[in-house]
Amino acid sequence: MVRGLSFQVYAEDVDDILYKILESIPVEKYHWFNDLKQTEGWYYTAQGDVEPFLDRMYYTGKELLTEFRKRYMVIFLKLSAYLDGDYKEIHTYEEFYESKCEFIILAYDCNFFEIYSKNHCIIQNIYDSVKRIKSSNIQYILDTNDERKVLDVL
């Protein structure tokens, strides 16, 4: 069974990576939870300074899309999407599968991404988006090849 998608995108090659990855799915219909303990990055300001990236726990889909249109660098990130606001911390695939969480985005080491989803259409749409940008090592995450023990980046 397909669990998700993994791929590599070089941040220096693609601006607004997360926006481009997610542009083919209805981001605005979800409630987004940002695990602050597993988020590090920064926004670039017009003055050349940096500010913390995604410094709140909760975002609406519209707010998240606005954030993803800014200039930023993601070091690592864990975002969870829910159709309602019933957030629960998730650390394993089994917890994810049994939860109300629709999908999880994991980013680490600036360039590596894994997206787990219960909806195969979402996986396919993200796959199509990733194919349109400069990316490499695109693979489906399957029951048989998923080496991840926990759905955390730290």
PDB file of C-alpha atoms in Angstrom, residues 74-153:
ATOM      1  CA  VAL A  74      13.447  25.561   5.845  1.00  0.00           C
ATOM      2  CA  ILE A  75      15.970  23.600   7.890  1.00  0.00           C
ATOM      3  CA  PHE A  76      13.385  21.154   9.217  1.00  0.00           C
ATOM      4  CA  LEU A  77       9.605  21.103   9.525  1.00  0.00           C
ATOM      5  CA  LYS A  78       6.692  18.905  10.609  1.00  0.00           C
ATOM      6  CA  LEU A  79       3.221  20.039   9.500  1.00  0.00           C
ATOM      7  CA  SER A  80      -0.013  18.102   9.991  1.00  0.00           C
ATOM      8  CA  ALA A  81      -3.250  18.709   8.076  1.00  0.00           C
ATOM      9  CA  TYR A  82      -6.722  18.075   9.519  1.00  0.00           C
ATOM     10  CA  LEU A  83     -10.185  18.683   8.119  1.00  0.00           C
ATOM     11  CA  ASP A  84     -11.300  19.789  11.573  1.00  0.00           C
ATOM     12  CA  GLY A  85      -9.360  21.332  14.439  1.00  0.00           C
ATOM     13  CA  ASP A  86      -9.045  18.056  16.370  1.00  0.00           C
ATOM     14  CA  TYR A  87      -5.244  18.028  16.563  1.00  0.00           C
ATOM     15  CA  LYS A  88      -3.331  15.161  18.171  1.00  0.00           C
ATOM     16  CA  GLU A  89       0.440  14.714  18.380  1.00  0.00           C
ATOM     17  CA  ILE A  90       1.542  11.933  16.072  1.00  0.00           C
ATOM     18  CA  HIS A  91       4.881  10.159  16.209  1.00  0.00           C
ATOM     19  CA  THR A  92       4.382   6.839  14.382  1.00  0.00           C
ATOM     20  CA  TYR A  93       2.732   5.727  11.182  1.00  0.00           C
ATOM     21  CA  GLU A  94       0.253   3.669  13.185  1.00  0.00           C
ATOM     22  CA  GLU A  95      -0.769   6.764  15.193  1.00  0.00           C
ATOM     23  CA  PHE A  96      -1.136   8.676  11.938  1.00  0.00           C
ATOM     24  CA  TYR A  97      -3.225   5.944  10.328  1.00  0.00           C
ATOM     25  CA  GLU A  98      -5.601   5.770  13.300  1.00  0.00           C
ATOM     26  CA  SER A  99      -5.890   9.567  13.718  1.00  0.00           C
ATOM     27  CA  LYS A 100      -8.020  12.199  11.997  1.00  0.00           C
ATOM     28  CA  CYS A 101      -4.872  13.650  10.425  1.00  0.00           C
ATOM     29  CA  GLU A 102      -5.158  13.674   6.624  1.00  0.00           C
ATOM     30  CA  PHE A 103      -1.487  14.111   5.812  1.00  0.00           C
ATOM     31  CA  ILE A 104       1.863  15.033   7.295  1.00  0.00           C
ATOM     32  CA  ILE A 105       4.677  16.995   5.674  1.00  0.00           C
ATOM     33  CA  LEU A 106       8.201  16.345   6.905  1.00  0.00           C
ATOM     34  CA  ALA A 107      11.169  18.414   5.718  1.00  0.00           C
ATOM     35  CA  TYR A 108      14.735  18.020   6.936  1.00  0.00           C
ATOM     36  CA  ASP A 109      18.302  18.994   6.083  1.00  0.00           C
ATOM     37  CA  CYS A 110      16.943  21.850   3.935  1.00  0.00           C
ATOM     38  CA  ASN A 111      16.355  19.670   0.872  1.00  0.00           C
ATOM     39  CA  PHE A 112      14.625  16.419   1.828  1.00  0.00           C
ATOM     40  CA  PHE A 113      10.852  15.975   1.971  1.00  0.00           C
ATOM     41  CA  GLU A 114       8.493  13.169   2.915  1.00  0.00           C
ATOM     42  CA  ILE A 115       4.730  13.447   2.727  1.00  0.00           C
ATOM     43  CA  TYR A 116       2.445  10.845   4.241  1.00  0.00           C
ATOM     44  CA  SER A 117      -1.212  10.817   3.236  1.00  0.00           C
ATOM     45  CA  LYS A 118      -4.234   8.580   3.603  1.00  0.00           C
ATOM     46  CA  ASN A 119      -5.603   9.952   0.332  1.00  0.00           C
ATOM     47  CA  HIS A 120      -3.985   8.508  -2.792  1.00  0.00           C
ATOM     48  CA  CYS A 121      -5.251  11.404  -4.941  1.00  0.00           C
ATOM     49  CA  ILE A 122      -3.285  13.833  -2.748  1.00  0.00           C
ATOM     50  CA  ILE A 123      -0.158  11.723  -3.135  1.00  0.00           C
ATOM     51  CA  GLN A 124      -0.588  11.641  -6.911  1.00  0.00           C
ATOM     52  CA  ASN A 125      -1.259  15.394  -7.135  1.00  0.00           C
ATOM     53  CA  ILE A 126       1.831  16.180  -5.065  1.00  0.00           C
ATOM     54  CA  TYR A 127       3.842  13.744  -7.198  1.00  0.00           C
ATOM     55  CA  ASP A 128       2.733  15.664 -10.306  1.00  0.00           C
ATOM     56  CA  SER A 129       3.673  19.001  -8.674  1.00  0.00           C
ATOM     57  CA  VAL A 130       7.089  17.722  -7.631  1.00  0.00           C
ATOM     58  CA  LYS A 131       7.773  16.467 -11.179  1.00  0.00           C
ATOM     59  CA  ARG A 132       7.242  20.042 -12.495  1.00  0.00           C
ATOM     60  CA  ILE A 133       9.935  21.576 -10.271  1.00  0.00           C
ATOM     61  CA  LYS A 134      13.631  20.799 -10.002  1.00  0.00           C
ATOM     62  CA  SER A 135      13.578  17.678  -7.866  1.00  0.00           C
ATOM     63  CA  SER A 136      15.263  14.333  -7.656  1.00  0.00           C
ATOM     64  CA  ASN A 137      15.001  10.933  -6.008  1.00  0.00           C
ATOM     65  CA  ILE A 138      11.194  10.937  -6.189  1.00  0.00           C
ATOM     66  CA  GLN A 139       9.880   7.699  -4.707  1.00  0.00           C
ATOM     67  CA  TYR A 140       6.613   6.395  -3.411  1.00  0.00           C
ATOM     68  CA  ILE A 141       6.758   5.379   0.238  1.00  0.00           C
ATOM     69  CA  LEU A 142       5.218   1.917   0.496  1.00  0.00           C
ATOM     70  CA  ASP A 143       4.515  -0.491   3.328  1.00  0.00           C
ATOM     71  CA  THR A 144       7.444  -2.525   2.007  1.00  0.00           C
ATOM     72  CA  ASN A 145      10.064   0.237   1.717  1.00  0.00           C
ATOM     73  CA  ASP A 146       9.194   2.643   4.556  1.00  0.00           C
ATOM     74  CA  GLU A 147      12.285   2.708   6.756  1.00  0.00           C
ATOM     75  CA  ARG A 148      11.022   5.531   8.957  1.00  0.00           C
ATOM     76  CA  LYS A 149      10.285   4.358  12.516  1.00  0.00           C
ATOM     77  CA  VAL A 150       8.840   7.680  13.697  1.00  0.00           C
ATOM     78  CA  LEU A 151       7.133  10.520  11.828  1.00  0.00           C
ATOM     79  CA  ASP A 152       9.410  13.136  13.356  1.00  0.00           C
ATOM     80  CA  VAL A 153      12.314  15.091  11.931  1.00  0.00           C
TER      81      VAL A 153
END
